[in-house]
Short mmCIF file of C-alpha atoms in Angstrom, two decimals:
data_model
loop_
_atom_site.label_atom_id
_atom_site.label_comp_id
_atom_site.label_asym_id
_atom_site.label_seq_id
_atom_site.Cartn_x
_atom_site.Cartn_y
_atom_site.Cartn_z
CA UNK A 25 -14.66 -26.55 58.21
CA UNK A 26 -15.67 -27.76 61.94
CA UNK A 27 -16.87 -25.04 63.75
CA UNK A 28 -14.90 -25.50 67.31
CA UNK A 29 -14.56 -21.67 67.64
CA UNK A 30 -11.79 -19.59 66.32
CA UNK A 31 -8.63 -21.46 68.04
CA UNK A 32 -10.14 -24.55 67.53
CA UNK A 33 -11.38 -24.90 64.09
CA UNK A 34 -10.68 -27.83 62.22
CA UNK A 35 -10.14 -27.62 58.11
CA UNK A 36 -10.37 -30.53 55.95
CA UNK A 37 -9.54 -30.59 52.61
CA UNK A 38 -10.47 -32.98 50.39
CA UNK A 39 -7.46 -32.49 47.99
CA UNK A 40 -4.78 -33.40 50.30
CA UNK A 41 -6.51 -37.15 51.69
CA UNK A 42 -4.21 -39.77 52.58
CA UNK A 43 -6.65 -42.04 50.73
CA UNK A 44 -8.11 -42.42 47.20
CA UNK A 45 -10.73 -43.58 48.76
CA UNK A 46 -11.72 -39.94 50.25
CA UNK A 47 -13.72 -38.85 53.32
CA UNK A 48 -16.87 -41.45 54.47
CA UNK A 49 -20.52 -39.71 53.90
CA UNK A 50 -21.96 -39.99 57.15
CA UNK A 51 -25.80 -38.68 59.01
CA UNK A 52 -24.20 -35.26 59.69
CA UNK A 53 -25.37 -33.98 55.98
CA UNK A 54 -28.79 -35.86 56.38
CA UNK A 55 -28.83 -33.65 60.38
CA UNK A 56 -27.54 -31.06 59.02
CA UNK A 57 -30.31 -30.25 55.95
CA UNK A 58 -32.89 -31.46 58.48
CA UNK A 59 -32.05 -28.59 60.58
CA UNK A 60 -31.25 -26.18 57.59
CA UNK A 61 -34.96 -26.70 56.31
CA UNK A 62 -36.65 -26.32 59.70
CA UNK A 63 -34.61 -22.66 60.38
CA UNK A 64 -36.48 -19.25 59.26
CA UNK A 65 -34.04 -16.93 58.27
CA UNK A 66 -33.73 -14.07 55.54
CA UNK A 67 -30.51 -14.33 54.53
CA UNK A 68 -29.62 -17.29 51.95
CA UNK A 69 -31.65 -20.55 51.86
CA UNK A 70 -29.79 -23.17 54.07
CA UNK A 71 -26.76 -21.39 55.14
CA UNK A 72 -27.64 -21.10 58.61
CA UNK A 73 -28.01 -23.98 61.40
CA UNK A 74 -29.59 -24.68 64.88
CA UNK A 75 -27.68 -25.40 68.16
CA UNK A 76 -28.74 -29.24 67.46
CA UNK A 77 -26.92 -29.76 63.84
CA UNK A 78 -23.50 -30.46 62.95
CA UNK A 79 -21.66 -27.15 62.83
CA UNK A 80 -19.37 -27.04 59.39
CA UNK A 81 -18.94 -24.79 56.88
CA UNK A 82 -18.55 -25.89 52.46
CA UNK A 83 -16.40 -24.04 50.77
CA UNK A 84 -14.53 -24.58 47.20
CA UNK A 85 -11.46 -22.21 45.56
CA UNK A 86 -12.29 -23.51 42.30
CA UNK A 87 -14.42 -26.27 41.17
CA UNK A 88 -16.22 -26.59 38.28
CA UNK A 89 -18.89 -28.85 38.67
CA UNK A 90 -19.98 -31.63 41.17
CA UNK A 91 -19.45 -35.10 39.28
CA UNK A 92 -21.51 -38.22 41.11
CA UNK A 93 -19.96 -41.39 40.21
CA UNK A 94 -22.30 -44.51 40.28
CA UNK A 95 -19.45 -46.93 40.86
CA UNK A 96 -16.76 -46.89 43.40
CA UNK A 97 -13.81 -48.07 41.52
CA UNK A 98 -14.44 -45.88 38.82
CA UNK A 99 -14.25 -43.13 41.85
CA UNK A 100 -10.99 -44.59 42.68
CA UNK A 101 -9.52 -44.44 39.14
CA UNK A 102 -10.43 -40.60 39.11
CA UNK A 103 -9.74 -40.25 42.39
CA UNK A 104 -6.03 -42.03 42.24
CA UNK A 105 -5.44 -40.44 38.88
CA UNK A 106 -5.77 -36.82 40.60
CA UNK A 107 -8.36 -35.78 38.04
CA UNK A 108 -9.73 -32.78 40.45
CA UNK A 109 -6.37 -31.27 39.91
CA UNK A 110 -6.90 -31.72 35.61
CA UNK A 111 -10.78 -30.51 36.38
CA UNK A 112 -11.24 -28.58 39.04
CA UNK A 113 -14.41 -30.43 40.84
CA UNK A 114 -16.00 -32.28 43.62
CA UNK A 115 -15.91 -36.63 43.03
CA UNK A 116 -19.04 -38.12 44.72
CA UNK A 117 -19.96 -41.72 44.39
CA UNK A 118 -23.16 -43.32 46.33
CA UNK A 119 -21.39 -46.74 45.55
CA UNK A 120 -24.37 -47.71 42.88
CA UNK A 121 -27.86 -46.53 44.45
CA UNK A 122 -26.68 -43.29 46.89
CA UNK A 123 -27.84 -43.69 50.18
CA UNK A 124 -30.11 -40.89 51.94
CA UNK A 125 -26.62 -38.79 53.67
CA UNK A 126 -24.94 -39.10 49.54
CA UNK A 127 -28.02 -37.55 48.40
CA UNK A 128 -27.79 -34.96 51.47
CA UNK A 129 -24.83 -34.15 50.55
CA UNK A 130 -24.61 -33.88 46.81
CA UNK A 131 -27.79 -31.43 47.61
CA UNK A 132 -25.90 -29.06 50.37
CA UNK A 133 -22.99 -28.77 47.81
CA UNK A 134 -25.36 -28.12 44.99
CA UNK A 135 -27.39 -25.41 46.80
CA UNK A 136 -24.83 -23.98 49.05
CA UNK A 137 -22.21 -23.66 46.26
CA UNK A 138 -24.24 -23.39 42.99
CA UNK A 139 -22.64 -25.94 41.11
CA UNK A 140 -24.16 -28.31 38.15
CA UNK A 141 -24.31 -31.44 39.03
CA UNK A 142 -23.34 -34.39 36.36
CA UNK A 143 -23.46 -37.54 36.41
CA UNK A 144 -20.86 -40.86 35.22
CA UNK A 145 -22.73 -44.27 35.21
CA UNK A 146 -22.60 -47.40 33.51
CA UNK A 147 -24.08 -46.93 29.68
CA UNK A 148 -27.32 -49.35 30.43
CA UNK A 149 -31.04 -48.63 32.25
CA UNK A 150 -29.54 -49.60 35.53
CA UNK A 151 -26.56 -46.80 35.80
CA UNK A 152 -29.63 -44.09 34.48
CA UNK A 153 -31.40 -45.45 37.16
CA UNK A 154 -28.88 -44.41 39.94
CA UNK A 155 -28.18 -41.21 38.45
CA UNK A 156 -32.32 -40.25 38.46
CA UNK A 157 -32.23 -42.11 42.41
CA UNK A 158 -30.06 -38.12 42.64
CA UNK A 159 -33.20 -36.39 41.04
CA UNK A 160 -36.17 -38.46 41.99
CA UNK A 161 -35.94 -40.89 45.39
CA UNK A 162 -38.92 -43.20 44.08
CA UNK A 163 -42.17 -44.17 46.14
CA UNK A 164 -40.53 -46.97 48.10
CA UNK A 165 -38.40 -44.34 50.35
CA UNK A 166 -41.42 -42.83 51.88
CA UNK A 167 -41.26 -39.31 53.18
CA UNK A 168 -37.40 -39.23 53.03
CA UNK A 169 -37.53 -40.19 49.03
CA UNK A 170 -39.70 -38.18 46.49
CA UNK A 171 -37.71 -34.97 46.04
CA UNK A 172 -36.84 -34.35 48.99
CA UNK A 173 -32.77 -33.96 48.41
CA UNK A 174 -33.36 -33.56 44.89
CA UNK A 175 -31.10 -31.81 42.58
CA UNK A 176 -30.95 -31.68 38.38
CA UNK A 177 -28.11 -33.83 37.21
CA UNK A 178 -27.04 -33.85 33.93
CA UNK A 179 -25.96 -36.76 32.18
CA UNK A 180 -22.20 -37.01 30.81
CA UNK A 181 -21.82 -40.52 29.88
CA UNK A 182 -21.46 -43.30 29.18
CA UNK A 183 -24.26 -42.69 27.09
CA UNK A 184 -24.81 -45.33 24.13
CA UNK A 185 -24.36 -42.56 21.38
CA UNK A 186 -20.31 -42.50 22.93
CA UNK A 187 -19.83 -46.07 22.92
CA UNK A 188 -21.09 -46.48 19.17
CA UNK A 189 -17.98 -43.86 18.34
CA UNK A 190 -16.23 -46.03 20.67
CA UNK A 191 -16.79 -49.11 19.36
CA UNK A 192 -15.26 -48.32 15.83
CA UNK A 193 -12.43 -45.99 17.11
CA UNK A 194 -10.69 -44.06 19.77
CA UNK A 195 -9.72 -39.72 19.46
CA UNK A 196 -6.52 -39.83 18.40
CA UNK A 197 -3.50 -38.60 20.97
CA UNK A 198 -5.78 -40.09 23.24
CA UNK A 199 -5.34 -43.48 25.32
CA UNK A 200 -2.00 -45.48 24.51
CA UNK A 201 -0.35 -44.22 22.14
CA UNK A 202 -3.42 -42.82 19.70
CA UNK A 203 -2.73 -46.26 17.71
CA UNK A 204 -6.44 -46.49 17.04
CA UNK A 205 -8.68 -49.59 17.83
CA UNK A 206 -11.49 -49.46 18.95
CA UNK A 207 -13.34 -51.22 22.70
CA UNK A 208 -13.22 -55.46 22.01
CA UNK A 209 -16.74 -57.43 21.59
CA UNK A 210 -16.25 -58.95 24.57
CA UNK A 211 -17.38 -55.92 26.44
CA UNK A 212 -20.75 -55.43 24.70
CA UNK A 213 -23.55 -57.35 26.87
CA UNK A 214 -26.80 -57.79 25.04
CA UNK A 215 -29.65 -56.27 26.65
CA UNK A 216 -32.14 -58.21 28.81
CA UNK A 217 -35.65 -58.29 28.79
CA UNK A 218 -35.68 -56.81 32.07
CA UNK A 219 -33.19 -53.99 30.77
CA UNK A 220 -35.77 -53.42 27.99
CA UNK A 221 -38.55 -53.03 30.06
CA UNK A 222 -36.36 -50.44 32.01
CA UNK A 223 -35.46 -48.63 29.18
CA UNK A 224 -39.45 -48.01 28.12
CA UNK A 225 -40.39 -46.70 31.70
CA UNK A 226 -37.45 -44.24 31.43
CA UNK A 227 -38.87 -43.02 28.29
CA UNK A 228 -42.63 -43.15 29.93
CA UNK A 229 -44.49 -42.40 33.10
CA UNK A 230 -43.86 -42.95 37.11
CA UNK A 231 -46.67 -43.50 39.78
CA UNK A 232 -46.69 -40.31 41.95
CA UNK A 233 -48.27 -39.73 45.35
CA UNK A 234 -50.16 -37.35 47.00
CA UNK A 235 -49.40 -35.54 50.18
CA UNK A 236 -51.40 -37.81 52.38
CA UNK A 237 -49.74 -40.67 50.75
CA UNK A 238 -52.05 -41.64 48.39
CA UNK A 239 -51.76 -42.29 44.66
CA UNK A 240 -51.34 -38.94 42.66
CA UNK A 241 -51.60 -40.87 39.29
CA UNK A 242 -49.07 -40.88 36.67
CA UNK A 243 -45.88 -38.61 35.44
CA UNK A 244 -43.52 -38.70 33.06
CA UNK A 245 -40.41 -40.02 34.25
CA UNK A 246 -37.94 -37.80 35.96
CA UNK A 247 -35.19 -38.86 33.13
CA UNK A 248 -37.19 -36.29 31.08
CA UNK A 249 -39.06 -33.93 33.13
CA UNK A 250 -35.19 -33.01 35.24
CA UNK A 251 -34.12 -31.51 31.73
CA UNK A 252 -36.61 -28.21 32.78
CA UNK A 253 -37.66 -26.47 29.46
CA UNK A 254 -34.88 -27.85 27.26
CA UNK A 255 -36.47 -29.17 24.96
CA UNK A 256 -33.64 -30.24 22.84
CA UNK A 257 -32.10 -32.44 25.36
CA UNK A 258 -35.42 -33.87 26.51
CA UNK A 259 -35.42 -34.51 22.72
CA UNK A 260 -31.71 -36.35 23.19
CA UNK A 261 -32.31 -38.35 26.56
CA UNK A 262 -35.24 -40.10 24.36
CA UNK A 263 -33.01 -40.61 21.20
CA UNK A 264 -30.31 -42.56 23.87
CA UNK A 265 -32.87 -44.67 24.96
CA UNK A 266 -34.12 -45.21 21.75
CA UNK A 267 -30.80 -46.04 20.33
CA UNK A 268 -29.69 -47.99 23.63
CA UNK A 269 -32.62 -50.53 22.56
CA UNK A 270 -32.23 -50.59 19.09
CA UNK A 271 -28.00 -51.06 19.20
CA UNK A 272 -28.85 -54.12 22.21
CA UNK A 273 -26.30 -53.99 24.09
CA UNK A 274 -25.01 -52.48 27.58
CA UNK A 275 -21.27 -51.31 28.25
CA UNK A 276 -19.81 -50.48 31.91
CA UNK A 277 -17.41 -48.06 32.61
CA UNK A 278 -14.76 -50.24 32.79
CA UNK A 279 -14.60 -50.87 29.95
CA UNK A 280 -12.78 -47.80 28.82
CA UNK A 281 -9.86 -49.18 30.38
CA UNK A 282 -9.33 -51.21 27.21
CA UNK A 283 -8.33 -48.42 25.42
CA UNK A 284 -5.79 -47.12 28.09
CA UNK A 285 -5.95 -47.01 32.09
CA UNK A 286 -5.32 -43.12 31.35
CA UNK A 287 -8.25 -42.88 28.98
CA UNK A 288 -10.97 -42.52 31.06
CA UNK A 289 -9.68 -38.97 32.25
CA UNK A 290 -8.77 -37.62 29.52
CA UNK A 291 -12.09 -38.72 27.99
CA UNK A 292 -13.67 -37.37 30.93
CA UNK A 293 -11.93 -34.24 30.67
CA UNK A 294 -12.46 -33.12 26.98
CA UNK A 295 -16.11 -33.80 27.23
CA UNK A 296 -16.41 -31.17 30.36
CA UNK A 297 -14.16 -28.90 28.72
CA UNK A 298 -15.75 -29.18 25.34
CA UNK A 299 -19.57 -28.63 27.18
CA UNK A 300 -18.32 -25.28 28.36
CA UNK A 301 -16.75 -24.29 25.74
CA UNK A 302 -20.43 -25.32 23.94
CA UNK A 303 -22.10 -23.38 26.64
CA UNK A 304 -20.38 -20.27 26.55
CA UNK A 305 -20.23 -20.01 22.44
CA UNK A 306 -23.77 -20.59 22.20
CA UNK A 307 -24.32 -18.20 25.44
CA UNK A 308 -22.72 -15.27 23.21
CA UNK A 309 -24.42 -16.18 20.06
CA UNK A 310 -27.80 -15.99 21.46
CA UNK A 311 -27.53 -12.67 23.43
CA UNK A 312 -26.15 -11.55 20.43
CA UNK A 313 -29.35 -12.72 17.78
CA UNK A 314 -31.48 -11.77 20.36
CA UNK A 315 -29.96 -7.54 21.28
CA UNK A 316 -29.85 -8.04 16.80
CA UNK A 317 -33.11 -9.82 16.01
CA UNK A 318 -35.45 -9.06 18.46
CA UNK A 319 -38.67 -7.06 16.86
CA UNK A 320 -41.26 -6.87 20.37
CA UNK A 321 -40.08 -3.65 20.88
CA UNK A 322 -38.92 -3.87 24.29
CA UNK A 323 -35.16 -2.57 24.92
CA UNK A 324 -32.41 -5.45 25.01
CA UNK A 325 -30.43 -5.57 28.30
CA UNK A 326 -26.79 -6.37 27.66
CA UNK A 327 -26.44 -7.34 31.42
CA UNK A 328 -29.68 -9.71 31.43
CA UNK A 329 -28.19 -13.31 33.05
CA UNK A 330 -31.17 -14.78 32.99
CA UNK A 331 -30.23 -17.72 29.88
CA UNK A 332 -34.24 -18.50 29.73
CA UNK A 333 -35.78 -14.64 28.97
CA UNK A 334 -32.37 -14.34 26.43
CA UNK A 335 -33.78 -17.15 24.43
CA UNK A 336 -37.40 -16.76 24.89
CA UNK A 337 -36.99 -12.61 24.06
CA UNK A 338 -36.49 -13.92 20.33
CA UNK A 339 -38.00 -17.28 19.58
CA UNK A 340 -38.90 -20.32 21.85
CA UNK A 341 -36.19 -22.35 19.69
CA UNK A 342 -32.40 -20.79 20.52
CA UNK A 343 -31.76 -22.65 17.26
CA UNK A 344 -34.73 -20.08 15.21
CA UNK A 345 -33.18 -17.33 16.95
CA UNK A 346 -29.95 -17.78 15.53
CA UNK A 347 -30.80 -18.41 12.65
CA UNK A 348 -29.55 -21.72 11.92
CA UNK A 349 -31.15 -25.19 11.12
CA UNK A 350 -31.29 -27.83 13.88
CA UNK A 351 -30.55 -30.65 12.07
CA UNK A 352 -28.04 -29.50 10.28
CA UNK A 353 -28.45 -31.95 7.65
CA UNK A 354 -30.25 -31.96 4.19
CA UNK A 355 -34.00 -33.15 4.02
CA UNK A 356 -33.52 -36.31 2.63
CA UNK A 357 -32.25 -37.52 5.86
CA UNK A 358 -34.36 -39.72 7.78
CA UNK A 359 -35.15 -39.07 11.08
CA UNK A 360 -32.59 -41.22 12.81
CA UNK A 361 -29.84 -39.73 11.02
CA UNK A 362 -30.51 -36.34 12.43
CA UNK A 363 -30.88 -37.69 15.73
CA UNK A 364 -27.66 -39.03 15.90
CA UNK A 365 -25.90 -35.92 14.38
CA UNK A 366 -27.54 -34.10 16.92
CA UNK A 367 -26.19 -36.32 20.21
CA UNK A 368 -22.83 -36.18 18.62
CA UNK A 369 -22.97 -32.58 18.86
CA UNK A 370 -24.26 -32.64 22.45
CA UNK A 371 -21.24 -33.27 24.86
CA UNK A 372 -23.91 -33.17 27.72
CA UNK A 373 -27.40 -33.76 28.07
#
């Protein structure tokens, strides 16, 4: 909404565009956090603004989520197909690495709204790179870069655990027809040196910098430290990698459309669905072991939100708490057999 006063407020929606292509990203988000960070105010972080920023409201009835795109035809393709109507949720693409107003913006609707944010890149180092440019800006973008806009972004796909299913078949009902078959060789590209290289300082360390500009050292990469205190997807984000490099090859996006130009959607959508339907089983589970289990003595609150003191209040492993293995498997399987059960069970990570 465009604040012009009451008669002459202006509403745009971004449902009803006469364009796939959807509304431009322009400086007002970069002006308008500028201001938002400079203003003192009680009430709730960033929701006011100065005389000198762009006057405009967010607002959503219903989405989900907030789903960056790194490529602008595969925004199109979602876009065209209508898919915020199947999944309620806000399309953002950058158009490969996001510019300083996409990253604005992708952090007002994040903080203003509370929405997750996930992202849908290309299944090589490059299209995690883009994704962690939403997390981490990177030394070479100076004060604006860093964290400045940052915001955790979870990664949906196309992650190389989902192309090995996809590679041998395709869900059936799903795609044209549910014939089976699954994506042709001819969209596997082997992986370069240079993509190899990229793939081991995603699983390693970044130069940071201090606040006068100076080095700060090393940190892990932000591929791993974004994923908070989850251990077990930490514990996924390095068995992609790891499996990225050892299958050698990299798959884009677009290559989904081999198995139907309505397949990316509906792939798209049962993944989403199938996370929250992941999220709010194990949610119950756990507040159940833990009002059940729990032996410190201190009295269980049924209304307790907080996902992090739920988990912690009976074991630091949700899996211990519950009482279940997290494999999964037997204990003659090696190590990368359990790590691949374990991304198959993980719609996001």
């Amino acid at each position: 909404e465009e604040g012009r006063g009451e008669e002459g407020r202006r509403v745009v929606d971004g449902t009803a565009l006469s364009s796939v292509q959807g509304l431009p990203i322009t400086r007002e988000w970069i002006d308008r956090t500028t201001a938002s960070h400079s203003t003192t105010t009680t009430t709730t972080a960033y929701s006011t603004s100065t005389s000198s920023s762009p006057s405009f409201t967010v607002t959503t009835k219903n989405a989900r989520c907030i789903l960056i795109i790194e490529k602008e035809g595969i925004y199109n393709r979602l876009s065209e197909d209508r898919f915020y109507d199947t999944y309620p949720c806000i399309l953002v693409t950058g158009k490969g690495y996001p510019d300083l107003a996409t990253r604005a913006l992708v952090y007002t609707l994040h903080t203003e709204l509370q929405l997750p944010v996930y992202g849908l890149a290309d299944c090589n180092p490059y299209g995690i790179g883009v994704l962690m440019t939403y997390v981490w800006g990177g030394r070479r973008l100076g004060v604006d870069g860093l964290d400045r806009y940052s915001v955790p972004v979870e990664w949906v796909g196309l992650r190389p655990s989902q192309v090995e299913t996809l590679r041998v078949r395709k869900d059936e009902g799903v795609g044209v027809g549910g014939s089976g078959g699954g994506l042709p060789r001819n969209v596997f590209q082997r992986l370069t040196e240079l993509d190899r290289k990229k793939i081991d300082r995603l699983a390693g360390t970044v130069a940071t910098t201090t606040t006068g500009g100076g080095s700060g050292g090393h940190s892990p990469n932000p591929f791993l430290t974004s994923c908070g205190n989850d251990a077990r997807r930490v514990r996924a984000r390095k068995n992609e990698l790891r499996l990225m490099k050892e299958l050698g090859y990299k798959v884009e996006l677009e290559s989904l459309h081999w198995l139907g130009m309505d397949y990316l959607g509906k792939w798209l959508e049962k993944i989403l669905v199938g996370h929250e339907e992941q999220m709010r089983t194990t949610k119950t589970a756990t507040r159940a072991a833990a009002a059940a289990s729990c032996t410190d003595g201190r009295e269980y609150d049924s209304d307790d939100d907080d996902d992090d003191s739920l988990s912690s209040a009976c074991s630091e492993d949700s899996s211990s708490c519950l009482g279940t293995s997290s494999d999964d498997g037997s204990e003659d399987d090696d190590d990368d057999s359990r790590a691949r059960r374990e991304l198959s069970q993980m719609y996001i990570i």
